[in-house]
Amino acid sequence: MIRVARLDLATADALQRYELGMDEPFPFHVDIEITDNNQFSARVLETGDGYIIKVDSAVLIGIDRLWKQALQSTVLIDDTGNLVNDVDGSELTLERLAHLSLTWLVLHELMHIRLGHLDLLGSAQLAETESDESVDGFWQRDEIADIANVLSSMERKLFRPCLELQA
């Protein structure tokens, strides 16, 4: 339950940050779900009434582990030997860093929606986790068949990672 609450809070924060940055509320209904999976993966799918962002439980665990290790190392230590503070002067805690990471993750998935990536892909997810088996079928989709005709094989390999960077 704590994981769900953390992700819900990060989603609310991401939607608020979107509205502040874009000067308009996010234009689509979005649900969020944690899937019990050991894969480090997040993806957004279209539903009948909007979108759903699915975040594997391993993402929350992995983010916590990453920040715990960073806080125990010298990475976040300043020249005086003290833990650096956030830009607003507040203390960097595991909870704060994990929240910022989850908020960024949700914002990233929201931008896949807003930039129309799902119109091209059908779904969007971390490019690093996608299997090569889906590549051939991907380029045969009607929505992107014209794109495939103008891209070289190297450019086709870079297409999905470029969408990840754009979002």
XYZ file of C-alpha atoms in Angstrom:
167
model
C 0.000 0.000 0.000
C 2.876 2.352 0.745
C 4.146 1.904 -2.825
C 0.739 2.810 -4.253
C 0.548 5.922 -2.077
C 4.067 6.959 -3.123
C 3.247 6.568 -6.807
C -0.085 8.375 -6.412
C 1.696 11.277 -4.709
C 4.330 11.401 -7.462
C 1.569 11.352 -10.094
C -0.252 14.251 -8.426
C 3.020 16.172 -8.246
C 3.824 15.400 -11.906
C 0.400 16.623 -13.038
C 0.829 19.786 -10.974
C 4.295 20.393 -12.416
C 2.948 19.808 -15.927
C 0.260 22.420 -15.348
C 2.753 24.914 -13.932
C 5.152 24.416 -16.824
C 2.626 24.275 -19.646
C 0.150 26.804 -18.209
C -2.710 24.345 -18.733
C -3.889 21.148 -17.038
C -2.905 17.831 -18.589
C -5.570 17.349 -21.282
C -6.209 13.609 -20.841
C -7.422 11.323 -18.082
C -4.544 9.234 -16.732
C -4.619 6.316 -14.303
C -1.546 4.770 -12.751
C -0.942 1.183 -11.751
C 1.846 -0.795 -10.131
C 2.380 -4.191 -11.685
C 4.042 -6.908 -9.643
C 6.984 -7.572 -11.890
C 10.741 -7.927 -11.461
C 11.474 -6.054 -14.691
C 12.590 -2.416 -14.399
C 9.951 -1.064 -16.745
C 7.357 1.668 -17.061
C 4.968 2.117 -19.959
C 1.876 4.005 -20.980
C -1.081 2.447 -22.779
C -4.207 3.936 -24.262
C -7.511 2.913 -22.664
C -11.078 3.585 -23.709
C -11.340 6.769 -21.650
C -7.735 7.961 -21.513
C -4.420 6.374 -20.613
C -2.853 4.148 -18.000
C 0.731 4.333 -16.854
C 1.967 0.948 -15.644
C 5.023 0.945 -13.420
C 6.605 -2.361 -12.451
C 7.242 -2.812 -8.725
C 10.927 -3.327 -9.497
C 11.121 0.343 -10.517
C 10.185 1.521 -7.025
C 12.573 -0.955 -5.422
C 15.365 -0.038 -7.840
C 14.965 3.699 -7.302
C 15.147 3.229 -3.542
C 18.280 1.075 -3.868
C 19.944 3.574 -6.174
C 19.395 6.531 -3.859
C 20.309 4.535 -0.758
C 23.656 3.663 -2.372
C 24.176 7.265 -3.502
C 23.484 8.586 -0.004
C 25.965 6.098 1.485
C 28.697 7.040 -0.983
C 30.651 10.245 -1.460
C 28.680 11.192 -4.572
C 26.461 13.659 -2.688
C 29.125 14.961 -0.288
C 30.341 18.539 -0.685
C 33.885 19.890 -0.215
C 33.363 20.273 3.536
C 32.385 16.607 3.955
C 28.679 17.287 4.430
C 25.727 15.974 2.475
C 24.720 18.517 -0.157
C 21.321 20.168 0.123
C 18.686 20.483 -2.545
C 18.531 23.730 -4.538
C 15.883 25.048 -2.131
C 18.166 24.346 0.842
C 16.209 21.337 2.083
C 17.916 18.119 3.120
C 18.291 15.398 0.531
C 16.651 12.327 2.014
C 15.968 8.942 0.498
C 12.247 9.743 0.482
C 12.733 13.103 -1.252
C 15.108 11.762 -3.889
C 12.894 8.752 -4.613
C 9.856 11.030 -4.882
C 11.634 13.306 -7.358
C 12.662 10.276 -9.421
C 9.113 8.895 -9.491
C 7.725 12.331 -10.348
C 10.184 12.593 -13.243
C 9.224 9.095 -14.398
C 5.513 9.971 -14.452
C 6.230 13.281 -16.237
C 8.254 11.362 -18.811
C 5.351 8.985 -19.486
C 2.915 11.941 -19.642
C 5.115 13.503 -22.319
C 4.911 10.323 -24.410
C 1.151 10.905 -24.424
C 1.355 14.644 -25.053
C 3.900 14.321 -27.883
C 1.771 11.753 -29.707
C 4.216 8.869 -29.385
C 1.378 6.428 -28.796
C -0.073 7.384 -32.168
C 3.141 6.012 -33.659
C 3.920 3.170 -31.290
C 0.591 1.970 -29.902
C 2.258 2.059 -26.490
C 5.364 3.639 -25.089
C 7.827 2.068 -22.701
C 11.459 2.183 -21.802
C 13.279 1.483 -25.044
C 15.947 -0.458 -23.211
C 13.460 -3.135 -22.120
C 11.778 -3.815 -25.429
C 12.480 -7.104 -27.110
C 13.960 -7.243 -30.586
C 11.146 -9.613 -31.552
C 8.723 -6.711 -31.895
C 10.889 -4.675 -34.272
C 9.716 -6.172 -37.578
C 6.033 -5.935 -36.701
C 6.521 -2.418 -35.452
C 7.661 -1.116 -38.838
C 4.728 -2.773 -40.630
C 2.110 -0.759 -38.691
C 0.050 1.492 -40.983
C 0.730 4.552 -38.820
C 4.467 4.430 -39.426
C 4.901 2.541 -42.675
C 5.680 5.830 -44.455
C 8.388 6.610 -41.919
C 9.998 3.222 -42.517
C 10.313 4.023 -46.223
C 12.472 7.097 -45.614
C 14.688 5.798 -42.791
C 17.834 3.770 -43.222
C 18.212 0.577 -41.181
C 20.476 2.441 -38.723
C 17.918 5.237 -38.364
C 15.178 2.670 -37.719
C 17.226 1.258 -34.832
C 17.498 4.750 -33.371
C 13.825 5.693 -33.808
C 12.473 4.398 -30.476
C 15.450 5.606 -28.405
C 15.001 9.039 -29.992
C 11.361 9.105 -28.886
C 12.537 8.205 -25.376
C 14.931 11.134 -25.395
C 12.280 13.478 -26.751
C 9.832 12.582 -23.964
